[in-house]
PDB file of N, CA and C in Angstrom:
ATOM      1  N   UNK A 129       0.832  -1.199   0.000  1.00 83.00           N
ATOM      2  CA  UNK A 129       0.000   0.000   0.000  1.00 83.00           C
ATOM      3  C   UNK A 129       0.877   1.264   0.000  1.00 83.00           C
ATOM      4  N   UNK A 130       2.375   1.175   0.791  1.00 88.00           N
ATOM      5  CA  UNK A 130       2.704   2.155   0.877  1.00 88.00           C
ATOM      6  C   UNK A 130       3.652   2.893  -0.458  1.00 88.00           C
ATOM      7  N   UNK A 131       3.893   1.355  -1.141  1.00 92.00           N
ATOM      8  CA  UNK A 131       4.337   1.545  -2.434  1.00 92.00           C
ATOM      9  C   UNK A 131       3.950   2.267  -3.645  1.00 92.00           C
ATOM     10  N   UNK A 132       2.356   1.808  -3.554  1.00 94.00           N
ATOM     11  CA  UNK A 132       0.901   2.121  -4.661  1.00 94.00           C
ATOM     12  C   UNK A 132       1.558   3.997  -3.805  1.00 94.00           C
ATOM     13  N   UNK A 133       0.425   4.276  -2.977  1.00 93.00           N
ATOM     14  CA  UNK A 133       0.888   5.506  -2.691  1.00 93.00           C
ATOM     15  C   UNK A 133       2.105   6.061  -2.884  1.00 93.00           C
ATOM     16  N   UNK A 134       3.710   5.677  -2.855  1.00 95.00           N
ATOM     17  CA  UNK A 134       4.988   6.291  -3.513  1.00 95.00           C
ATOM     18  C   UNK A 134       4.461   6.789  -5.033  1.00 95.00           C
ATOM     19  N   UNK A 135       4.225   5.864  -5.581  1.00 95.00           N
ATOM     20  CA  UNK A 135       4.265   5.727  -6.827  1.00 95.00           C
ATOM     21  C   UNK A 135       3.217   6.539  -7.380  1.00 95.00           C
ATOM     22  N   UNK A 136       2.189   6.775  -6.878  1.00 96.00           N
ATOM     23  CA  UNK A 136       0.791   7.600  -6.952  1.00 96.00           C
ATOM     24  C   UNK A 136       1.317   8.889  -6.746  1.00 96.00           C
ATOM     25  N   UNK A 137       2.316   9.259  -6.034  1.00 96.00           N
ATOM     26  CA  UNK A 137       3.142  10.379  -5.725  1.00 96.00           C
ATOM     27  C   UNK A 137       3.492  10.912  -7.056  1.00 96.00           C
ATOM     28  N   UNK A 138       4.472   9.914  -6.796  1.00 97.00           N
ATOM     29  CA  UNK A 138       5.728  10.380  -8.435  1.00 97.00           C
ATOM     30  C   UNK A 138       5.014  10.612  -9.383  1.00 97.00           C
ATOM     31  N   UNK A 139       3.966   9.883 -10.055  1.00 98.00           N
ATOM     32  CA  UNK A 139       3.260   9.805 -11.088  1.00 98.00           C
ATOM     33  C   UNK A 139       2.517  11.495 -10.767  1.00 98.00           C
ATOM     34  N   UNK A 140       1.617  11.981  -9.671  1.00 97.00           N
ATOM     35  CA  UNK A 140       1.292  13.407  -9.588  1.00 97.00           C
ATOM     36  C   UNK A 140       2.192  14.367  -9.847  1.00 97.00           C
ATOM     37  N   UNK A 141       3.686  13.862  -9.846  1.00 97.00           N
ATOM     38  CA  UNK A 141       4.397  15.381  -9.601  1.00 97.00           C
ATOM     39  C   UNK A 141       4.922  15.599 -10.801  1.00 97.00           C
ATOM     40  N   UNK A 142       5.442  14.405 -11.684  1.00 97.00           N
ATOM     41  CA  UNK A 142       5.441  13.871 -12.977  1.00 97.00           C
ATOM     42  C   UNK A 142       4.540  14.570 -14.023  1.00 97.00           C
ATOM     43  N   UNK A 143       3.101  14.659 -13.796  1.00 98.00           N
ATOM     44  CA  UNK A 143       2.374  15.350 -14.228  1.00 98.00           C
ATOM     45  C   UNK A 143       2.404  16.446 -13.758  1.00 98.00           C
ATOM     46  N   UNK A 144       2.631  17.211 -13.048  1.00 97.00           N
ATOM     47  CA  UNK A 144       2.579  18.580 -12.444  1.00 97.00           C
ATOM     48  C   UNK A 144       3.124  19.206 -12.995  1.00 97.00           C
ATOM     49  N   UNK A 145       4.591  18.777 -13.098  1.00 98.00           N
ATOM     50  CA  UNK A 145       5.645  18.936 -13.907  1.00 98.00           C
ATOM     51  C   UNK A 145       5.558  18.926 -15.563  1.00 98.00           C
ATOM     52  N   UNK A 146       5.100  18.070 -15.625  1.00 98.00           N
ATOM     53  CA  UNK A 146       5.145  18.131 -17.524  1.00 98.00           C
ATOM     54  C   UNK A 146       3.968  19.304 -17.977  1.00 98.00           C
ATOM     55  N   UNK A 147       2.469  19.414 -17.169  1.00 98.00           N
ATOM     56  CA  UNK A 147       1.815  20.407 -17.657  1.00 98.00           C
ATOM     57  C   UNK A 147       2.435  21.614 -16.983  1.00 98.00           C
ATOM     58  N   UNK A 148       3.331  22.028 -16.211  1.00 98.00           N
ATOM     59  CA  UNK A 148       3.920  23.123 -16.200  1.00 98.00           C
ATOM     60  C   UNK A 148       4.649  23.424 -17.306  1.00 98.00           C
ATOM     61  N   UNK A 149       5.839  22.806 -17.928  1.00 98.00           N
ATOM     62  CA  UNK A 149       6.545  23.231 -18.899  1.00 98.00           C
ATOM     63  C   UNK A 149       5.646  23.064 -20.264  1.00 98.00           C
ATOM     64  N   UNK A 150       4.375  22.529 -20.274  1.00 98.00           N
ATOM     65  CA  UNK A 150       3.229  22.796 -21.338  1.00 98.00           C
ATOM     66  C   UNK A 150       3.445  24.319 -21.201  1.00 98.00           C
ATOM     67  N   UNK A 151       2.509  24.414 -19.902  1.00 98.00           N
ATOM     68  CA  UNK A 151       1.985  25.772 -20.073  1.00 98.00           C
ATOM     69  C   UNK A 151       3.187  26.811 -20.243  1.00 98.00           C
ATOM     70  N   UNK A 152       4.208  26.667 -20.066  1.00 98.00           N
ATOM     71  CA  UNK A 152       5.402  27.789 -20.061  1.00 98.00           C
ATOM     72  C   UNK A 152       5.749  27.950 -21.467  1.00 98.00           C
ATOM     73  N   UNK A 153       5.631  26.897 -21.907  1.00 98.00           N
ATOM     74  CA  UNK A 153       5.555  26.757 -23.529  1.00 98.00           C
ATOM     75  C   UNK A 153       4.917  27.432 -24.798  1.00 98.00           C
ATOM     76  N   UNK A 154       3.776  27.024 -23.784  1.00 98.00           N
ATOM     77  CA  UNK A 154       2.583  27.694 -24.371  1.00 98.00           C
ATOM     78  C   UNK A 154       2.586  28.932 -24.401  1.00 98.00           C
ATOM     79  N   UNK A 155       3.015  29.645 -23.284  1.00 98.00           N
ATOM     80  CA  UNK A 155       3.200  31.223 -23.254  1.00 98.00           C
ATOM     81  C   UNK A 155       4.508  31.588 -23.919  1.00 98.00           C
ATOM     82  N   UNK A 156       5.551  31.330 -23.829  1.00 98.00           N
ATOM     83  CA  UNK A 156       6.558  31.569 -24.631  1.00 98.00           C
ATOM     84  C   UNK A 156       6.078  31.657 -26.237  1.00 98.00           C
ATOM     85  N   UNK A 157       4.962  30.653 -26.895  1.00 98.00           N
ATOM     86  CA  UNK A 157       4.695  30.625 -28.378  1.00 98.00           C
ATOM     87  C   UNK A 157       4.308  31.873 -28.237  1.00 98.00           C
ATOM     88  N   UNK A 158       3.182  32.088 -27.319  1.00 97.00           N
ATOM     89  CA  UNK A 158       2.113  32.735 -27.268  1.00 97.00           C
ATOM     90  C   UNK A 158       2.492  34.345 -27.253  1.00 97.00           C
ATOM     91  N   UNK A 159       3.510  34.293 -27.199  1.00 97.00           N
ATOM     92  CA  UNK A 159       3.909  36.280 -26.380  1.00 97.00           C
ATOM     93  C   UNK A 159       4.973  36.236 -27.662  1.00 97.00           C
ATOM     94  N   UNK A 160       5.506  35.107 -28.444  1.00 98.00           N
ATOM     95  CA  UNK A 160       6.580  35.271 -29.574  1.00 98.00           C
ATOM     96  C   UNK A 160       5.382  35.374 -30.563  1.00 98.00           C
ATOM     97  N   UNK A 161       4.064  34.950 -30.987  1.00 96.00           N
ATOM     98  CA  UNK A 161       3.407  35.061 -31.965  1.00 96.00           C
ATOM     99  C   UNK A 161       2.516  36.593 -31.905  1.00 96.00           C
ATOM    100  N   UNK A 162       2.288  36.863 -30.572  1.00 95.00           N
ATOM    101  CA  UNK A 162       1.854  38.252 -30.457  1.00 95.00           C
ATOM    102  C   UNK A 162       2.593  39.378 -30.801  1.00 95.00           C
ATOM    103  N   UNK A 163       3.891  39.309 -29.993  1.00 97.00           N
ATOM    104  CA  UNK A 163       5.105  39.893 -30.531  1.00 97.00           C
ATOM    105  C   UNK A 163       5.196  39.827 -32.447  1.00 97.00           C
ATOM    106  N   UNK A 164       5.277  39.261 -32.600  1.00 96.00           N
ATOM    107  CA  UNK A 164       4.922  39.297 -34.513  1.00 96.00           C
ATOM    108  C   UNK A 164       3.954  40.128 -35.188  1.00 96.00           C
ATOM    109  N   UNK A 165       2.794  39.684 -34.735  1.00 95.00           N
ATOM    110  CA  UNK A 165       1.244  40.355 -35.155  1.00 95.00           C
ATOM    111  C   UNK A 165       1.689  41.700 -34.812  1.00 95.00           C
ATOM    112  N   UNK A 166       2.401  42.278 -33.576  1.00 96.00           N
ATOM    113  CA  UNK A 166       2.527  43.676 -32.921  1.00 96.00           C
ATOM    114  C   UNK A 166       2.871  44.330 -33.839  1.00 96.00           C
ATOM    115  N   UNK A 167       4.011  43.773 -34.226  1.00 96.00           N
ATOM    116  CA  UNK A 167       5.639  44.232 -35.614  1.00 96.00           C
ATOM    117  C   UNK A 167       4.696  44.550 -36.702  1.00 96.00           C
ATOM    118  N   UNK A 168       3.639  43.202 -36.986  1.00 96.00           N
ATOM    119  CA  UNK A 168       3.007  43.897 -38.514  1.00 96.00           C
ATOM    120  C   UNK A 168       2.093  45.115 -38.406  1.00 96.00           C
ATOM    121  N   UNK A 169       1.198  45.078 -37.150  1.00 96.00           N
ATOM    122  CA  UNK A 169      -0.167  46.043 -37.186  1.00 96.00           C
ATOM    123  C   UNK A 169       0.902  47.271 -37.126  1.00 96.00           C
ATOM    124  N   UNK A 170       2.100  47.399 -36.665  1.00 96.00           N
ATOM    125  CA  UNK A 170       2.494  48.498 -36.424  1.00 96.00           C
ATOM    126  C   UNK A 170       3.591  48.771 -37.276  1.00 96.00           C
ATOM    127  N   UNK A 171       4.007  48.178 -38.433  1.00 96.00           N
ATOM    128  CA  UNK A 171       4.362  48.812 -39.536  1.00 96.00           C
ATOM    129  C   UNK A 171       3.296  48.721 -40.436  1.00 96.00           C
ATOM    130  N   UNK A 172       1.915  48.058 -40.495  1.00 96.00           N
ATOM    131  CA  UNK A 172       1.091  48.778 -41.418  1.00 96.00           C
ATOM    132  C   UNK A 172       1.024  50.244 -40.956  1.00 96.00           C
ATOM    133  N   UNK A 173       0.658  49.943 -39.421  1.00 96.00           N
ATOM    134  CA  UNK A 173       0.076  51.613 -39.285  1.00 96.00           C
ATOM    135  C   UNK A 173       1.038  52.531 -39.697  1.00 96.00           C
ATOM    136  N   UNK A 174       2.391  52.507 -39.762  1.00 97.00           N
ATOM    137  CA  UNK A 174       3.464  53.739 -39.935  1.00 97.00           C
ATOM    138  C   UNK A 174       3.505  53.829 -41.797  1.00 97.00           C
ATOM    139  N   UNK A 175       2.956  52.520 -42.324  1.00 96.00           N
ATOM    140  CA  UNK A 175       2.761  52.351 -43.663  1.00 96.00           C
ATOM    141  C   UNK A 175       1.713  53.415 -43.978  1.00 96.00           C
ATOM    142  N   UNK A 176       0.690  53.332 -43.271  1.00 96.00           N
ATOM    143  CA  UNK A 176      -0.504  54.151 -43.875  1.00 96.00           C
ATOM    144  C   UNK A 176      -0.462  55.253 -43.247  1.00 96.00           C
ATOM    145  N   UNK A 177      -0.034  55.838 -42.728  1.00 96.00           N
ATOM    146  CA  UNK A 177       0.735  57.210 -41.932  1.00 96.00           C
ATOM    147  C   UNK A 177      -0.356  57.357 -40.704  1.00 96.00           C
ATOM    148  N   UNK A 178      -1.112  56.281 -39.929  1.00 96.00           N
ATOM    149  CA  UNK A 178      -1.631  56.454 -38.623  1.00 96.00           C
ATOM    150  C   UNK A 178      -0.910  56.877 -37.527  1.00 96.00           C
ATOM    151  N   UNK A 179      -1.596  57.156 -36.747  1.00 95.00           N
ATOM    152  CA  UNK A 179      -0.952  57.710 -35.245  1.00 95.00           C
ATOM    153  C   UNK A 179      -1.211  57.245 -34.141  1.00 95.00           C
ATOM    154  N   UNK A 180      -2.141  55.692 -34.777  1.00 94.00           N
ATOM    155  CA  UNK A 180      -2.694  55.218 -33.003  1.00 94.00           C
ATOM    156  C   UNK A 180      -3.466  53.708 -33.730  1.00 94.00           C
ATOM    157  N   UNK A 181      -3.079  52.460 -33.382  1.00 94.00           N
ATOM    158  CA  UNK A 181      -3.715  51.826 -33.732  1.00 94.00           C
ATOM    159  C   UNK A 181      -4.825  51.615 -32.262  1.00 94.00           C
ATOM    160  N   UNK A 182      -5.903  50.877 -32.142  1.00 90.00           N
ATOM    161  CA  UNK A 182      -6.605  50.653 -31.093  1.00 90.00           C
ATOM    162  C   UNK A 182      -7.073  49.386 -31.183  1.00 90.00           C
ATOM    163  N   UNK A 183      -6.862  48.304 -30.152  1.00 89.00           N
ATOM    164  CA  UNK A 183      -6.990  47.175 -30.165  1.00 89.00           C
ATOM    165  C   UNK A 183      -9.073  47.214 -29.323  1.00 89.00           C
ATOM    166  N   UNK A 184      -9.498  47.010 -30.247  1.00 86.00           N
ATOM    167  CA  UNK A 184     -10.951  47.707 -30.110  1.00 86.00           C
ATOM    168  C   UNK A 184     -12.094  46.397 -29.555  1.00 86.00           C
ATOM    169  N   UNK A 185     -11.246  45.162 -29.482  1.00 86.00           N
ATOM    170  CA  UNK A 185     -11.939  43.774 -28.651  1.00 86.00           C
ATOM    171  C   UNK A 185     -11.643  43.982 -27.218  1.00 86.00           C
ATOM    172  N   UNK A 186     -11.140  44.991 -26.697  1.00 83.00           N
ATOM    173  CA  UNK A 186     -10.642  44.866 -25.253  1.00 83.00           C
ATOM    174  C   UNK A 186     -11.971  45.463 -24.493  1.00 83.00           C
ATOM    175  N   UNK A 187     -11.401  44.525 -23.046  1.00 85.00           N
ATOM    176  CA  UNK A 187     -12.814  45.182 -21.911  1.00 85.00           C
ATOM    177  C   UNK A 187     -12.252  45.948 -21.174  1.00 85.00           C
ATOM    178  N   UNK A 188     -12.781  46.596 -20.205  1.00 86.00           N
ATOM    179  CA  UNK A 188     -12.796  47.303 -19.202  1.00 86.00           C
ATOM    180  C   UNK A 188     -12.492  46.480 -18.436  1.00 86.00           C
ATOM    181  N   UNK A 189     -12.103  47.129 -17.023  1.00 87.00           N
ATOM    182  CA  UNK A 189     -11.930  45.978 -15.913  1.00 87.00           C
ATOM    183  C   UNK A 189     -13.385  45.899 -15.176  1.00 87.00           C
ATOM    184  N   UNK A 190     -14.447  46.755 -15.652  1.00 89.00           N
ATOM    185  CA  UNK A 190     -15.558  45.948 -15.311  1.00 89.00           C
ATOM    186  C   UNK A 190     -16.720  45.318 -16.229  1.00 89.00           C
ATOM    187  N   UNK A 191     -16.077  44.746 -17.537  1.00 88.00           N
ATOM    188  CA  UNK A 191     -16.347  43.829 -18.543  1.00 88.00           C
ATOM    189  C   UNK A 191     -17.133  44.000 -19.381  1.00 88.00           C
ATOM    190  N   UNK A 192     -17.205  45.813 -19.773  1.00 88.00           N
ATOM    191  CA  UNK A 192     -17.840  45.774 -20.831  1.00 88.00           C
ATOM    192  C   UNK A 192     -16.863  46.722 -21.568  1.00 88.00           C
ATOM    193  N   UNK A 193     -17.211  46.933 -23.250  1.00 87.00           N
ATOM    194  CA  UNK A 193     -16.133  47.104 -24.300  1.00 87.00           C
ATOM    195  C   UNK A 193     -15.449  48.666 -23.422  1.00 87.00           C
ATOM    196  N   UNK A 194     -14.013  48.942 -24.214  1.00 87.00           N
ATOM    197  CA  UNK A 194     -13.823  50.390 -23.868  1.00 87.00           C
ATOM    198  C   UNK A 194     -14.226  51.067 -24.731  1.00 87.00           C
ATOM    199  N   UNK A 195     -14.538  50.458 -25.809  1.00 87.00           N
ATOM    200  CA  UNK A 195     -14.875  51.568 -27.054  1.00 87.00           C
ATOM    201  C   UNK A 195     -16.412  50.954 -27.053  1.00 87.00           C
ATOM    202  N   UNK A 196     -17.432  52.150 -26.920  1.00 86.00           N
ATOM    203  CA  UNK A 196     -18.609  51.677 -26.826  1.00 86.00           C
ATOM    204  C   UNK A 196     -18.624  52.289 -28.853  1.00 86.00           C
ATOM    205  N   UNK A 197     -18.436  52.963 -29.369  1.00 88.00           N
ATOM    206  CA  UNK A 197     -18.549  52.790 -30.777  1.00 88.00           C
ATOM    207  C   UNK A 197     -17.462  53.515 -31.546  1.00 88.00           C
ATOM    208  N   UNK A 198     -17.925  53.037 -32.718  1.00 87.00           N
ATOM    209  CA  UNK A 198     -16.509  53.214 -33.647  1.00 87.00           C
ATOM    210  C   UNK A 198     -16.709  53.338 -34.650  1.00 87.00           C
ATOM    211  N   UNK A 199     -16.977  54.253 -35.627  1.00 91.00           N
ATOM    212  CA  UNK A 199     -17.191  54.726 -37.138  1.00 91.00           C
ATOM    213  C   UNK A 199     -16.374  53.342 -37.691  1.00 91.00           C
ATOM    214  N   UNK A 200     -17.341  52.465 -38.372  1.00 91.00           N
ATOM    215  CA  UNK A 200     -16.526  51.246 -39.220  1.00 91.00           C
ATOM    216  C   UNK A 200     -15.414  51.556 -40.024  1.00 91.00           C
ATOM    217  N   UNK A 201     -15.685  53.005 -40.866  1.00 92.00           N
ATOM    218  CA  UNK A 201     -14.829  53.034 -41.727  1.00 92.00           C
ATOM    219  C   UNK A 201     -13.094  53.561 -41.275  1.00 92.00           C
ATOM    220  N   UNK A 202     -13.375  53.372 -39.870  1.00 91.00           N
ATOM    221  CA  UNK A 202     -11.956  52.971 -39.320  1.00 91.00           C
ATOM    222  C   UNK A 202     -11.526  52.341 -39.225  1.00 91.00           C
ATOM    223  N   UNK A 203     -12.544  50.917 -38.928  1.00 92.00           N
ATOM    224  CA  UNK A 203     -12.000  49.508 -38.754  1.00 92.00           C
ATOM    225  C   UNK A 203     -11.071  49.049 -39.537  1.00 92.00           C
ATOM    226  N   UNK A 204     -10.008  48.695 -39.448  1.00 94.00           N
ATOM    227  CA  UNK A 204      -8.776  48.334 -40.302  1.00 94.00           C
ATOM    228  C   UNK A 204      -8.381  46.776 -40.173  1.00 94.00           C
ATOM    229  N   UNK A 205      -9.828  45.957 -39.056  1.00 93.00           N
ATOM    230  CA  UNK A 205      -9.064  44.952 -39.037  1.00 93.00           C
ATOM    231  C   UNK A 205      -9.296  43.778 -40.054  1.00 93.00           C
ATOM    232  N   UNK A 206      -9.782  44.054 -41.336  1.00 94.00           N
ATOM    233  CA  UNK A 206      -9.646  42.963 -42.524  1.00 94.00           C
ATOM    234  C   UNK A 206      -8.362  43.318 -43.326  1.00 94.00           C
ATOM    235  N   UNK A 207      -7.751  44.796 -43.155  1.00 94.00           N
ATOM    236  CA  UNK A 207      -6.809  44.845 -44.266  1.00 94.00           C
ATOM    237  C   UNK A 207      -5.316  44.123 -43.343  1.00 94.00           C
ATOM    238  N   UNK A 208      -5.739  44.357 -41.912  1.00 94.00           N
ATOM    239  CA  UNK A 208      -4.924  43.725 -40.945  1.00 94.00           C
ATOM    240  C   UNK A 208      -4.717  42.480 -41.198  1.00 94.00           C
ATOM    241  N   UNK A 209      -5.550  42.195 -41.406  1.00 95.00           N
ATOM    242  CA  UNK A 209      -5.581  40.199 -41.645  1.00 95.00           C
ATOM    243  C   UNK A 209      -5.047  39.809 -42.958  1.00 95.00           C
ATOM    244  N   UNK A 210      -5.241  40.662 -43.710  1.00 96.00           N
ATOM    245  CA  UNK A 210      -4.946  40.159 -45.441  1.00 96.00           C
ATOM    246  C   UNK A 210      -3.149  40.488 -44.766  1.00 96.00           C
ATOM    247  N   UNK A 211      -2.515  41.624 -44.041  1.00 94.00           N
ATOM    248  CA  UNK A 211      -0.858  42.136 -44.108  1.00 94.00           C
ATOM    249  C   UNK A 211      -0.518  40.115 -43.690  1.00 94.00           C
ATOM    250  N   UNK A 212      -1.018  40.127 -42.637  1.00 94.00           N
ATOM    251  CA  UNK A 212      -0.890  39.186 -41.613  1.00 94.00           C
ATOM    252  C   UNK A 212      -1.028  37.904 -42.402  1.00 94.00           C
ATOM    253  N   UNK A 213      -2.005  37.414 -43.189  1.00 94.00           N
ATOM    254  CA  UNK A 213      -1.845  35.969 -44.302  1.00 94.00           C
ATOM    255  C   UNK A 213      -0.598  36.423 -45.125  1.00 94.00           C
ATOM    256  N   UNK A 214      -0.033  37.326 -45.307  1.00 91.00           N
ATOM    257  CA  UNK A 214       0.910  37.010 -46.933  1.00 91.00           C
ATOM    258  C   UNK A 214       1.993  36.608 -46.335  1.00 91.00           C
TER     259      UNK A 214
END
């Protein structure tokens, strides 16, 4: 019994361990692929001579949008996506 339990041990920390360096992983892709997207939205914007891009999906810290509206024909984020596929 006291073995099953050792081993029930190792095997938890084993896993503890491996989804930690998942998740560290995961954030390392995650902040190097954002870091990228950053580089493009922000040489389109110096491309098209803007002065402010605005990341316009974000909340408030009490969970509703910060931008309650936004003239579409600002929205830039399809030509964003076409910089971003080529």
């Amino acid at each position: 019994l006291v073995e099953i339990k050792d081993d029930e041990a190792k095997i938890r920390r084993f896993d503890e361990s491996r989804q930690r360096k998942l998740d560290e992983q995961s954030l390392r892709m995650r902040r190097r692929l954002i870091g990228e997207i950053n580089e493009k939205i922000a040489a389109y914007a110096r491309d098209q001579g803007y002065s402010g891009v605005v990341d316009s999906s974000g909340m408030s810290m009490n969970g509703v949008p910060i931008l309650v509206y936004v003239d579409p024909n600002l929205d830039i984020t399809a030509r964003v996506i076409d910089v971003l596929n080529q």
